[in-house]
mmCIF file of C-alpha atoms and ligand atoms in Angstrom:
data_model
loop_
_atom_site.group_PDB
_atom_site.id
_atom_site.type_symbol
_atom_site.label_atom_id
_atom_site.label_comp_id
_atom_site.label_asym_id
_atom_site.label_seq_id
_atom_site.Cartn_x
_atom_site.Cartn_y
_atom_site.Cartn_z
ATOM 1 C CA MET D 1 125.669 -14.986 -55.667
ATOM 2 C CA ILE D 2 124.695 -13.276 -58.915
ATOM 3 C CA ASP D 3 127.335 -14.138 -61.500
ATOM 4 C CA ARG D 4 130.225 -11.738 -62.063
ATOM 5 C CA SER D 5 129.621 -11.980 -65.809
ATOM 6 C CA HIS D 6 126.299 -10.133 -65.350
ATOM 7 C CA PHE D 7 128.288 -7.086 -64.182
ATOM 8 C CA GLU D 8 130.912 -7.460 -66.893
ATOM 9 C CA LYS D 9 128.092 -7.325 -69.443
ATOM 10 C CA LEU D 10 126.680 -4.191 -67.832
ATOM 11 C CA ASP D 11 130.134 -2.592 -68.162
ATOM 12 C CA GLN D 12 130.304 -3.556 -71.820
ATOM 13 C CA GLY D 13 126.952 -1.885 -72.456
ATOM 14 C CA ASP D 14 127.788 1.199 -70.373
ATOM 15 C CA SER D 15 127.566 4.329 -72.551
ATOM 16 C CA LEU D 16 129.686 6.240 -69.988
ATOM 17 C CA ALA D 17 132.439 3.623 -69.815
ATOM 18 C CA PHE D 18 134.772 5.913 -71.797
ATOM 19 C CA ALA D 19 134.895 8.383 -68.893
ATOM 20 C CA ARG D 20 136.610 5.924 -66.547
ATOM 21 C CA ASP D 21 139.910 6.599 -68.343
ATOM 22 C CA ARG D 22 139.600 10.247 -67.462
ATOM 23 C CA PHE D 23 140.472 9.331 -63.858
ATOM 24 C CA ARG D 24 143.340 7.845 -61.945
ATOM 25 C CA VAL D 25 141.917 5.130 -59.762
ATOM 26 C CA PRO D 26 144.687 2.915 -58.347
ATOM 27 C CA GLU D 27 144.756 -0.570 -59.912
ATOM 28 C CA GLY D 28 142.930 -3.157 -57.828
ATOM 29 C CA LEU D 29 141.179 -0.583 -55.665
ATOM 30 C CA VAL D 30 137.384 -0.639 -55.494
ATOM 31 C CA TYR D 31 136.604 2.994 -54.788
ATOM 32 C CA LEU D 32 133.075 3.590 -53.508
ATOM 33 C CA ASP D 33 133.651 6.911 -51.782
ATOM 34 C CA GLY D 34 133.424 9.419 -54.646
ATOM 35 C CA ASN D 35 130.509 10.942 -52.748
ATOM 36 C CA SER D 36 133.049 12.071 -50.143
ATOM 37 C CA LEU D 37 136.177 12.740 -52.212
ATOM 38 C CA GLY D 38 136.166 12.343 -55.978
ATOM 39 C CA PRO D 39 139.295 10.770 -57.544
ATOM 40 C CA LEU D 40 141.960 12.659 -59.471
ATOM 41 C CA PRO D 41 141.174 13.356 -63.137
ATOM 42 C CA THR D 42 144.253 12.368 -65.153
ATOM 43 C CA HIS D 43 144.706 15.754 -66.827
ATOM 44 C CA VAL D 44 144.595 17.862 -63.640
ATOM 45 C CA PRO D 45 148.212 17.477 -62.413
ATOM 46 C CA GLY D 46 149.532 18.804 -65.744
ATOM 47 C CA ARG D 47 147.214 21.772 -65.614
ATOM 48 C CA LEU D 48 148.137 22.504 -62.000
ATOM 49 C CA ALA D 49 151.836 22.356 -62.849
ATOM 50 C CA GLN D 50 151.261 24.856 -65.656
ATOM 51 C CA VAL D 51 149.361 27.232 -63.368
ATOM 52 C CA ALA D 52 152.136 27.023 -60.786
ATOM 53 C CA GLU D 53 155.133 27.188 -63.153
ATOM 54 C CA VAL D 54 153.882 29.613 -65.774
ATOM 55 C CA GLU D 55 150.977 31.618 -64.409
ATOM 56 C CA TRP D 56 152.312 32.030 -60.897
ATOM 57 C CA GLY D 57 156.039 31.451 -61.553
ATOM 58 C CA GLN D 58 156.514 33.618 -64.633
ATOM 59 C CA ASP D 59 153.489 35.759 -65.300
ATOM 60 C CA LEU D 60 153.051 36.609 -61.630
ATOM 61 C CA ILE D 61 150.590 39.373 -60.875
ATOM 62 C CA ARG D 62 149.848 39.902 -64.580
ATOM 63 C CA SER D 63 147.937 36.611 -64.428
ATOM 64 C CA TRP D 64 144.924 38.283 -62.829
ATOM 65 C CA ASN D 65 144.231 39.790 -66.241
ATOM 66 C CA ALA D 66 146.343 37.780 -68.677
ATOM 67 C CA ASN D 67 145.390 34.313 -67.407
ATOM 68 C CA GLY D 68 141.818 34.934 -66.320
ATOM 69 C CA TRP D 69 142.387 34.626 -62.592
ATOM 70 C CA TRP D 70 139.920 37.406 -61.794
ATOM 71 C CA GLU D 71 137.097 35.635 -63.658
ATOM 72 C CA LEU D 72 138.107 32.072 -62.714
ATOM 73 C CA ALA D 73 135.394 31.581 -60.062
ATOM 74 C CA ARG D 74 132.817 32.595 -62.628
ATOM 75 C CA ALA D 75 134.395 30.349 -65.287
ATOM 76 C CA VAL D 76 134.037 27.397 -62.899
ATOM 77 C CA GLY D 77 130.401 28.404 -62.406
ATOM 78 C CA ASP D 78 129.808 28.486 -66.146
ATOM 79 C CA ARG D 79 131.125 24.910 -66.435
ATOM 80 C CA LEU D 80 128.873 23.856 -63.567
ATOM 81 C CA ALA D 81 125.721 25.518 -64.887
ATOM 82 C CA PRO D 82 124.759 22.783 -67.409
ATOM 83 C CA LEU D 83 125.392 20.089 -64.787
ATOM 84 C CA ILE D 84 122.947 21.869 -62.471
ATOM 85 C CA GLY D 85 120.526 22.691 -65.288
ATOM 86 C CA VAL D 86 120.657 26.474 -64.898
ATOM 87 C CA PRO D 87 121.819 29.300 -67.217
ATOM 88 C CA ALA D 88 125.471 30.325 -67.455
ATOM 89 C CA GLY D 89 126.114 33.462 -65.451
ATOM 90 C CA SER D 90 124.034 32.321 -62.488
ATOM 91 C CA VAL D 91 126.593 30.078 -60.736
ATOM 92 C CA ILE D 92 129.927 30.952 -59.134
ATOM 93 C CA ALA D 93 132.518 28.993 -57.144
ATOM 94 C CA GLY D 94 133.997 30.075 -53.842
ATOM 95 C CA ASP D 95 134.269 29.580 -50.104
ATOM 96 C CA THR D 96 133.258 26.313 -48.411
ATOM 97 C CA THR D 97 129.826 24.723 -48.496
ATOM 98 C CA THR D 98 129.199 25.773 -44.904
ATOM 99 C CA VAL D 99 129.984 29.401 -45.710
ATOM 100 C CA ALA D 100 127.928 29.175 -48.912
ATOM 101 C CA VAL D 101 124.918 27.852 -46.947
ATOM 102 C CA TYR D 102 125.333 30.683 -44.468
ATOM 103 C CA LYS D 103 125.557 33.391 -47.127
ATOM 104 C CA ALA D 104 122.677 32.029 -49.221
ATOM 105 C CA ALA D 105 120.387 31.493 -46.238
ATOM 106 C CA ALA D 106 121.160 34.942 -44.837
ATOM 107 C CA ALA D 107 120.541 36.536 -48.234
ATOM 108 C CA ALA D 108 117.311 34.538 -48.559
ATOM 109 C CA ARG D 109 116.186 35.541 -45.088
ATOM 110 C CA ARG D 110 116.730 39.205 -45.978
ATOM 111 C CA LEU D 111 114.625 38.799 -49.122
ATOM 112 C CA ARG D 112 111.727 37.850 -46.771
ATOM 113 C CA ALA D 113 112.543 39.964 -43.753
ATOM 114 C CA ASP D 114 108.845 40.262 -42.911
ATOM 115 C CA ARG D 115 108.550 36.574 -41.959
ATOM 116 C CA ALA D 116 109.890 34.686 -38.958
ATOM 117 C CA VAL D 117 110.710 31.094 -39.877
ATOM 118 C CA ILE D 118 113.640 29.352 -41.568
ATOM 119 C CA LEU D 119 112.546 25.778 -42.223
ATOM 120 C CA THR D 120 114.843 22.767 -42.576
ATOM 121 C CA ASP D 121 114.802 19.054 -41.739
ATOM 122 C CA SER D 122 116.512 16.899 -39.132
ATOM 123 C CA GLY D 123 118.251 14.775 -41.795
ATOM 124 C CA ASN D 124 120.230 17.783 -42.993
ATOM 125 C CA PHE D 125 124.026 17.645 -42.806
ATOM 126 C CA PRO D 126 125.013 18.941 -39.345
ATOM 127 C CA THR D 127 127.173 21.782 -40.674
ATOM 128 C CA ASP D 128 124.158 23.070 -42.633
ATOM 129 C CA LEU D 129 122.122 23.003 -39.404
ATOM 130 C CA TYR D 130 124.870 24.904 -37.574
ATOM 131 C CA ALA D 131 125.083 27.519 -40.320
ATOM 132 C CA LEU D 132 121.299 27.901 -40.443
ATOM 133 C CA SER D 133 121.168 28.277 -36.706
ATOM 134 C CA SER D 134 123.787 31.065 -36.966
ATOM 135 C CA VAL D 135 121.644 32.800 -39.583
ATOM 136 C CA ALA D 136 118.544 32.490 -37.401
ATOM 137 C CA GLN D 137 120.355 33.971 -34.376
ATOM 138 C CA GLN D 138 122.030 36.782 -36.264
ATOM 139 C CA PHE D 139 119.134 37.757 -38.509
ATOM 140 C CA ASP D 140 116.345 37.529 -35.967
ATOM 141 C CA ALA D 141 114.562 34.450 -37.271
ATOM 142 C CA ILE D 142 113.427 31.123 -35.827
ATOM 143 C CA LEU D 143 114.997 27.909 -37.122
ATOM 144 C CA LYS D 144 112.326 25.242 -37.379
ATOM 145 C CA VAL D 145 113.658 21.681 -37.815
ATOM 146 C CA VAL D 146 111.111 19.022 -38.826
ATOM 147 C CA GLU D 147 111.352 15.384 -39.903
ATOM 148 C CA PRO D 148 112.217 15.016 -43.613
ATOM 149 C CA GLY D 149 108.750 13.651 -44.394
ATOM 150 C CA GLU D 150 107.046 16.606 -42.674
ATOM 151 C CA VAL D 151 108.604 19.409 -44.714
ATOM 152 C CA LEU D 152 105.728 19.910 -47.153
ATOM 153 C CA GLY D 153 103.154 20.168 -44.374
ATOM 154 C CA ALA D 154 105.308 22.633 -42.433
ATOM 155 C CA ILE D 155 105.533 25.252 -45.204
ATOM 156 C CA GLY D 156 103.148 28.119 -44.487
ATOM 157 C CA ASP D 157 102.700 31.878 -44.460
ATOM 158 C CA HIS D 158 105.242 32.329 -41.653
ATOM 159 C CA THR D 159 107.923 30.589 -43.696
ATOM 160 C CA ALA D 160 110.593 33.025 -44.862
ATOM 161 C CA VAL D 161 113.083 30.440 -46.163
ATOM 162 C CA VAL D 162 113.058 26.712 -46.877
ATOM 163 C CA CYS D 163 116.623 25.365 -46.880
ATOM 164 C CA LEU D 164 117.114 21.659 -47.505
ATOM 165 C CA THR D 165 119.763 19.245 -48.661
ATOM 166 C CA HIS D 166 118.418 17.368 -51.682
ATOM 167 C CA VAL D 167 120.030 13.985 -50.913
ATOM 168 C CA ASP D 168 120.481 12.874 -47.290
ATOM 169 C CA TYR D 169 124.184 12.229 -46.604
ATOM 170 C CA ARG D 170 123.353 9.310 -44.341
ATOM 171 C CA THR D 171 120.427 7.388 -45.810
ATOM 172 C CA GLY D 172 120.589 8.537 -49.438
ATOM 173 C CA ARG D 173 116.928 9.579 -49.263
ATOM 174 C CA ARG D 174 116.122 12.179 -51.906
ATOM 175 C CA HIS D 175 113.629 15.024 -51.507
ATOM 176 C CA ASP D 176 111.049 15.767 -54.196
ATOM 177 C CA MET D 177 112.806 18.895 -55.430
ATOM 178 C CA ALA D 178 110.111 20.054 -57.840
ATOM 179 C CA GLY D 179 107.217 19.438 -55.430
ATOM 180 C CA ILE D 180 108.843 21.165 -52.448
ATOM 181 C CA THR D 181 110.056 24.086 -54.555
ATOM 182 C CA ARG D 182 106.538 24.553 -55.911
ATOM 183 C CA ALA D 183 105.039 24.518 -52.412
ATOM 184 C CA ALA D 184 107.643 26.998 -51.118
ATOM 185 C CA SER D 185 107.059 29.380 -54.028
ATOM 186 C CA ALA D 186 103.281 29.121 -53.667
ATOM 187 C CA ALA D 187 103.621 30.054 -49.986
ATOM 188 C CA GLY D 188 105.876 33.006 -50.854
ATOM 189 C CA ALA D 189 108.952 31.486 -49.200
ATOM 190 C CA VAL D 190 112.487 31.647 -50.606
ATOM 191 C CA MET D 191 113.760 28.177 -51.616
ATOM 192 C CA VAL D 192 117.431 27.285 -51.088
ATOM 193 C CA TRP D 193 118.762 23.820 -52.002
ATOM 194 C CA ASP D 194 122.031 22.209 -50.958
ATOM 195 C CA LEU D 195 123.118 19.988 -53.852
ATOM 196 C CA SER D 196 126.284 18.584 -52.255
ATOM 197 C CA HIS D 197 125.244 14.951 -52.729
ATOM 198 C CA SER D 198 123.524 15.535 -56.079
ATOM 199 C CA THR D 199 125.536 17.598 -58.544
ATOM 200 C CA GLY D 200 127.647 15.412 -60.806
ATOM 201 C CA ALA D 201 125.505 12.320 -60.191
ATOM 202 C CA MET D 202 122.093 13.286 -61.604
ATOM 203 C CA ASP D 203 120.027 15.784 -63.535
ATOM 204 C CA LEU D 204 118.324 18.481 -61.490
ATOM 205 C CA ASP D 205 115.224 20.576 -61.935
ATOM 206 C CA LEU D 206 115.814 23.833 -60.110
ATOM 207 C CA SER D 207 113.069 25.720 -61.943
ATOM 208 C CA GLY D 208 111.323 27.992 -59.466
ATOM 209 C CA ALA D 209 114.106 27.679 -56.873
ATOM 210 C CA ASP D 210 115.762 30.869 -55.681
ATOM 211 C CA MET D 211 119.229 29.699 -54.695
ATOM 212 C CA ALA D 212 121.347 26.596 -54.391
ATOM 213 C CA VAL D 213 124.758 25.690 -53.048
ATOM 214 C CA GLY D 214 126.901 22.594 -53.288
ATOM 215 C CA CYS D 215 130.210 20.961 -52.629
ATOM 216 C CA GLY D 216 133.095 20.870 -55.120
ATOM 217 C CA TYR D 217 135.061 17.845 -53.935
ATOM 218 C CA LYS D 218 132.447 15.070 -53.989
ATOM 219 C CA TYR D 219 130.863 13.939 -57.276
ATOM 220 C CA LEU D 220 132.445 16.967 -58.994
ATOM 221 C CA ASN D 221 135.990 15.734 -58.285
ATOM 222 C CA GLY D 222 137.370 19.244 -57.690
ATOM 223 C CA GLY D 223 140.057 18.014 -55.274
ATOM 224 C CA PRO D 224 140.448 17.995 -51.495
ATOM 225 C CA GLY D 225 138.942 21.163 -50.045
ATOM 226 C CA ALA D 226 137.787 22.349 -53.477
ATOM 227 C CA PRO D 227 135.699 25.524 -53.331
ATOM 228 C CA ALA D 228 131.931 25.199 -53.058
ATOM 229 C CA PHE D 229 129.500 26.791 -55.515
ATOM 230 C CA THR D 230 126.454 29.019 -55.281
ATOM 231 C CA TYR D 231 123.573 29.501 -57.694
ATOM 232 C CA VAL D 232 121.314 32.544 -57.472
ATOM 233 C CA HIS D 233 118.354 32.921 -59.809
ATOM 234 C CA GLU D 234 118.747 35.897 -62.140
ATOM 235 C CA ARG D 235 115.647 37.574 -60.728
ATOM 236 C CA HIS D 236 117.585 38.247 -57.501
ATOM 237 C CA HIS D 237 120.874 39.413 -59.025
ATOM 238 C CA GLU D 238 120.122 43.078 -58.393
ATOM 239 C CA SER D 239 118.322 42.675 -55.094
ATOM 240 C CA PHE D 240 119.932 40.105 -52.828
ATOM 241 C CA ALA D 241 122.232 41.198 -50.013
ATOM 242 C CA ASN D 242 125.361 39.243 -49.155
ATOM 243 C CA PRO D 243 125.672 39.142 -45.329
ATOM 244 C CA ILE D 244 129.397 39.915 -45.682
ATOM 245 C CA ALA D 245 130.161 42.925 -47.844
ATOM 246 C CA GLY D 246 133.579 42.412 -49.386
ATOM 247 C CA TRP D 247 135.518 43.980 -52.201
ATOM 248 C CA TRP D 248 135.062 41.063 -54.629
ATOM 249 C CA ALA D 249 131.349 41.902 -54.701
ATOM 250 C CA HIS D 250 131.928 45.618 -55.204
ATOM 251 C CA ALA D 251 130.681 47.213 -58.417
ATOM 252 C CA GLU D 252 134.138 48.820 -58.858
ATOM 253 C CA PRO D 253 136.571 46.908 -56.651
ATOM 254 C CA PHE D 254 139.656 48.752 -57.882
ATOM 255 C CA ALA D 255 138.162 52.180 -57.324
ATOM 256 C CA MET D 256 138.974 51.371 -53.678
ATOM 257 C CA ALA D 257 135.991 53.421 -52.593
ATOM 258 C CA PRO D 258 135.366 53.727 -48.849
ATOM 259 C CA ALA D 259 131.680 52.839 -49.263
ATOM 260 C CA PHE D 260 130.367 49.449 -50.391
ATOM 261 C CA LEU D 261 128.315 49.382 -53.588
ATOM 262 C CA ALA D 262 127.249 45.874 -54.642
ATOM 263 C CA VAL D 263 127.783 44.681 -58.203
ATOM 264 C CA ASN D 264 124.733 43.377 -60.071
ATOM 265 C CA GLY D 265 125.192 39.725 -60.916
ATOM 266 C CA ILE D 266 126.242 36.431 -59.398
ATOM 267 C CA GLU D 267 129.585 38.027 -58.343
ATOM 268 C CA ARG D 268 127.571 39.703 -55.583
ATOM 269 C CA ILE D 269 127.845 36.506 -53.513
ATOM 270 C CA GLN D 270 131.666 36.763 -53.453
ATOM 271 C CA VAL D 271 133.605 38.181 -50.518
ATOM 272 C CA GLY D 272 137.403 38.269 -50.867
ATOM 273 C CA THR D 273 140.305 36.916 -52.897
ATOM 274 C CA GLN D 274 139.742 33.373 -54.108
ATOM 275 C CA PRO D 275 142.135 30.389 -53.838
ATOM 276 C CA ILE D 276 143.341 30.386 -57.437
ATOM 277 C CA LEU D 277 145.231 27.081 -57.289
ATOM 278 C CA SER D 278 142.158 25.269 -55.968
ATOM 279 C CA LEU D 279 139.901 27.014 -58.460
ATOM 280 C CA ALA D 280 142.255 26.043 -61.283
ATOM 281 C CA ALA D 281 142.133 22.397 -60.198
ATOM 282 C CA PHE D 282 138.333 22.504 -59.954
ATOM 283 C CA HIS D 283 137.967 24.225 -63.340
ATOM 284 C CA SER D 284 140.215 21.680 -64.992
ATOM 285 C CA ALA D 285 138.575 18.708 -63.209
ATOM 286 C CA LEU D 286 135.179 19.629 -64.643
ATOM 287 C CA GLU D 287 136.481 18.774 -68.139
ATOM 288 C CA ALA D 288 135.973 15.160 -67.082
ATOM 289 C CA PHE D 289 132.247 15.814 -67.653
ATOM 290 C CA ASP D 290 132.776 16.948 -71.270
ATOM 291 C CA GLY D 291 130.237 15.308 -73.566
ATOM 292 C CA VAL D 292 128.283 13.840 -70.638
ATOM 293 C CA GLU D 293 124.614 14.682 -70.067
ATOM 294 C CA PRO D 294 123.282 14.861 -66.483
ATOM 295 C CA GLY D 295 120.395 12.589 -67.560
ATOM 296 C CA ASP D 296 122.917 9.894 -68.580
ATOM 297 C CA LEU D 297 124.555 10.182 -65.166
ATOM 298 C CA ARG D 298 121.191 9.714 -63.482
ATOM 299 C CA ARG D 299 120.280 6.651 -65.559
ATOM 300 C CA LYS D 300 123.548 4.957 -64.762
ATOM 301 C CA SER D 301 123.372 5.970 -61.092
ATOM 302 C CA GLU D 302 119.904 4.400 -60.791
ATOM 303 C CA ARG D 303 121.177 1.192 -62.322
ATOM 304 C CA LEU D 304 124.281 1.101 -60.119
ATOM 305 C CA THR D 305 122.302 1.597 -56.924
ATOM 306 C CA SER D 306 119.594 -0.899 -57.992
ATOM 307 C CA GLU D 307 122.144 -3.569 -58.876
ATOM 308 C CA PHE D 308 123.950 -3.047 -55.582
ATOM 309 C CA ILE D 309 120.707 -3.279 -53.600
ATOM 310 C CA ASP D 310 119.854 -6.533 -55.419
ATOM 311 C CA LEU D 311 123.272 -7.980 -54.584
ATOM 312 C CA VAL D 312 123.007 -7.028 -50.928
ATOM 313 C CA GLU D 313 119.502 -8.481 -50.671
ATOM 314 C CA ALA D 314 120.693 -11.746 -52.183
ATOM 315 C CA ASP D 315 124.042 -12.131 -50.449
ATOM 316 C CA LEU D 316 124.256 -9.985 -47.339
ATOM 317 C CA PRO D 317 121.047 -10.629 -45.405
ATOM 318 C CA GLU D 318 122.616 -9.590 -42.090
ATOM 319 C CA PHE D 319 122.761 -5.978 -43.319
ATOM 320 C CA GLU D 320 119.705 -3.721 -43.285
ATOM 321 C CA ILE D 321 119.329 -1.557 -46.382
ATOM 322 C CA VAL D 322 118.285 1.875 -45.091
ATOM 323 C CA THR D 323 118.274 3.596 -48.498
ATOM 324 C CA PRO D 324 114.837 3.847 -50.170
ATOM 325 C CA ARG D 325 114.048 1.000 -52.601
ATOM 326 C CA ASN D 326 112.179 3.291 -54.938
ATOM 327 C CA PRO D 327 114.836 4.839 -57.224
ATOM 328 C CA ASP D 328 112.907 8.129 -57.388
ATOM 329 C CA ASP D 329 113.404 8.495 -53.657
ATOM 330 C CA ARG D 330 117.150 8.022 -53.542
ATOM 331 C CA GLY D 331 120.380 9.640 -54.644
ATOM 332 C CA SER D 332 123.586 7.918 -55.707
ATOM 333 C CA HIS D 333 124.766 6.217 -52.528
ATOM 334 C CA VAL D 334 123.436 3.250 -50.583
ATOM 335 C CA SER D 335 123.730 2.818 -46.825
ATOM 336 C CA LEU D 336 123.627 -0.436 -44.897
ATOM 337 C CA ALA D 337 122.991 -0.645 -41.170
ATOM 338 C CA HIS D 338 124.911 -3.108 -39.015
ATOM 339 C CA PRO D 339 125.796 -2.904 -35.294
ATOM 340 C CA GLU D 340 129.471 -3.573 -36.143
ATOM 341 C CA ALA D 341 129.582 -1.020 -38.986
ATOM 342 C CA ASN D 342 132.871 0.532 -37.872
ATOM 343 C CA ARG D 343 134.881 -2.647 -37.541
ATOM 344 C CA ILE D 344 133.422 -4.101 -40.720
ATOM 345 C CA MET D 345 134.264 -1.014 -42.774
ATOM 346 C CA ARG D 346 137.822 -0.870 -41.424
ATOM 347 C CA THR D 347 138.296 -4.484 -42.451
ATOM 348 C CA LEU D 348 136.774 -3.867 -45.853
ATOM 349 C CA ILE D 349 139.063 -0.888 -46.453
ATOM 350 C CA ALA D 350 142.024 -3.101 -45.557
ATOM 351 C CA ALA D 351 140.746 -5.416 -48.331
ATOM 352 C CA ASP D 352 140.927 -2.491 -50.801
ATOM 353 C CA VAL D 353 137.227 -1.669 -50.945
ATOM 354 C CA ILE D 354 136.806 1.926 -49.865
ATOM 355 C CA GLY D 355 133.502 3.150 -48.469
ATOM 356 C CA ASP D 356 132.914 4.989 -45.217
ATOM 357 C CA VAL D 357 130.815 4.972 -42.061
ATOM 358 C CA ARG D 358 128.353 7.412 -40.571
ATOM 359 C CA PRO D 359 127.015 7.254 -37.032
ATOM 360 C CA PRO D 360 125.442 5.433 -35.421
ATOM 361 C CA ASN D 361 125.750 2.230 -37.469
ATOM 362 C CA LEU D 362 125.850 2.950 -41.203
ATOM 363 C CA LEU D 363 128.225 1.650 -43.845
ATOM 364 C CA ARG D 364 127.990 4.005 -46.790
ATOM 365 C CA PHE D 365 128.777 3.133 -50.418
ATOM 366 C CA GLY D 366 128.844 5.884 -53.043
ATOM 367 C CA PHE D 367 128.421 5.139 -56.750
ATOM 368 C CA ALA D 368 129.739 7.923 -58.932
ATOM 369 C CA PRO D 369 128.214 7.210 -62.342
ATOM 370 C CA LEU D 370 130.901 9.076 -64.270
ATOM 371 C CA TYR D 371 133.613 6.496 -63.594
ATOM 372 C CA GLN D 372 132.115 3.634 -61.574
ATOM 373 C CA ARG D 373 132.324 0.163 -63.066
ATOM 374 C CA PHE D 374 129.570 -2.373 -62.467
ATOM 375 C CA VAL D 375 132.111 -5.086 -61.590
ATOM 376 C CA ASP D 376 133.121 -2.863 -58.649
ATOM 377 C CA LEU D 377 129.751 -3.670 -57.052
ATOM 378 C CA TRP D 378 130.334 -7.378 -57.398
ATOM 379 C CA GLU D 379 133.886 -7.092 -56.038
ATOM 380 C CA ALA D 380 132.713 -5.089 -53.023
ATOM 381 C CA VAL D 381 129.950 -7.541 -52.103
ATOM 382 C CA ASP D 382 132.194 -10.558 -52.727
ATOM 383 C CA ARG D 383 134.913 -9.222 -50.429
ATOM 384 C CA LEU D 384 132.365 -8.166 -47.809
ATOM 385 C CA ARG D 385 130.748 -11.633 -47.869
ATOM 386 C CA HIS D 386 134.182 -13.174 -47.353
ATOM 387 C CA ILE D 387 134.866 -10.900 -44.360
ATOM 388 C CA MET D 388 131.519 -11.827 -42.788
ATOM 389 C CA ASP D 389 131.859 -15.571 -43.431
ATOM 390 C CA ASN D 390 135.277 -15.668 -41.796
ATOM 391 C CA ASP D 391 134.548 -13.198 -38.994
ATOM 392 C CA HIS D 392 137.566 -11.198 -40.143
ATOM 393 C CA TRP D 393 136.006 -7.996 -38.841
ATOM 394 C CA ARG D 394 136.616 -9.206 -35.267
ATOM 395 C CA ASP D 395 140.307 -8.450 -35.887
ATOM 396 C CA ALA D 396 139.629 -5.090 -37.515
ATOM 397 C CA PRO D 397 142.656 -2.824 -37.804
ATOM 398 C CA ASP D 398 142.706 -0.053 -35.206
ATOM 399 C CA PRO D 399 141.024 3.164 -36.188
ATOM 400 C CA ARG D 400 143.591 5.653 -37.357
ATOM 401 C CA GLY D 401 143.188 9.367 -37.678
ATOM 402 C CA ALA D 402 140.379 11.774 -37.046
ATOM 403 C CA VAL D 403 138.464 11.374 -40.290
ATOM 404 C CA THR D 404 135.924 8.647 -40.927
HETATM 405 C C1 LIG R 501 129.938 17.653 -47.851
HETATM 406 C C2 LIG R 501 128.886 18.566 -47.350
HETATM 407 C C3 LIG R 501 129.226 19.769 -46.731
HETATM 408 C C4 LIG R 501 130.674 20.133 -46.511
HETATM 409 O O1 LIG R 501 130.822 21.426 -46.033
HETATM 410 P P1 LIG R 501 132.237 22.138 -46.074
HETATM 411 O O2 LIG R 501 131.980 23.487 -45.542
HETATM 412 O O3 LIG R 501 132.711 22.123 -47.498
HETATM 413 O O4 LIG R 501 133.179 21.359 -45.214
HETATM 414 C C5 LIG R 501 128.199 20.589 -46.316
HETATM 415 N N1 LIG R 501 126.901 20.254 -46.493
HETATM 416 C C6 LIG R 501 126.546 19.097 -47.089
HETATM 417 C C7 LIG R 501 125.115 18.768 -47.279
HETATM 418 C C8 LIG R 501 127.525 18.223 -47.523
HETATM 419 O O5 LIG R 501 127.182 17.064 -48.100
#
């Protein structure tokens, strides 16, 4: 096995090592699931207590104006904008990722109402496929689902919308964002990206893209059930139509006018009153990225995934690495196939190494560059090797609960 000291040295040379202290990760726990639920930033509980005690408890309804509640979704978006590489004022938080996909895809479809096809790929997250299929049914379009490698060839003059998830939640395969966006634009299609497994782990080049959505509780550490976010390019701010007209997107919400008149701007994608406590947690959590460049995150993420792949190749030959070997083709998690994936992961979790499983046979390990230590990789592989050598997985603890 590669020596532990190699990983200790990598930690010593890690220019992002300072950010680890911005999080509470329980002592002794090797947490490799920040791609599913980011850990708690240390300063968030204090901020949440203040919002509850002072803003809600004392200031009450005055907080909408006095404490910035009305603009909070937009303030979260402005903190996200540099992480996504887009201008402030073009991102806003709200709803869930599924709802955000639905709204963006429906708005995109209506920008190209003259064309029939919404194009996506079979590796997309199932909820995205469900939402896109709803859009196709309700807005008179055809949902075309192709293999991930066939997307470029499938874009044509019938394509109204291309909607893809940048990094595959199972395999970690990453689409060529710039190349596909260019092809979609050249064909006159509207390009919508889902950045759920990207934002917070890498730099992004959305130039030319029309819209994007993403998840708040993964690499962004916004907390369980944190609101999602939506980006809309400024060129559409006065023209796109939200499929659900609601008062938070009204030009004058407090005029209480009987007719809907959409506001110009990113607020147009909003619907109704936002969950202020969750938005406050998300807003505060994003301070953990202060002073961190997305390019630095990407460099460290590449190194983390490469080092992990090397370790697995050397020490865990019974596992098949399904994540692309070329760093340009992968995101920030690595998936290993094994017929006993479920029992092995349950045993590993019992040994305080937390990853997760995805059907049919994948063990998934996420490496969040903001706080991950390199020694965590060594610890995970060491404990996994021990479990395999001793057949401990045969006595795996019973599965508990509905969530994998
Ligand atoms: C995590 C994730 C979601 C989650 O959707 P919710 O509506 O927030 O539950 C959706 N799409 C992708 C691609 C994801 O990775």
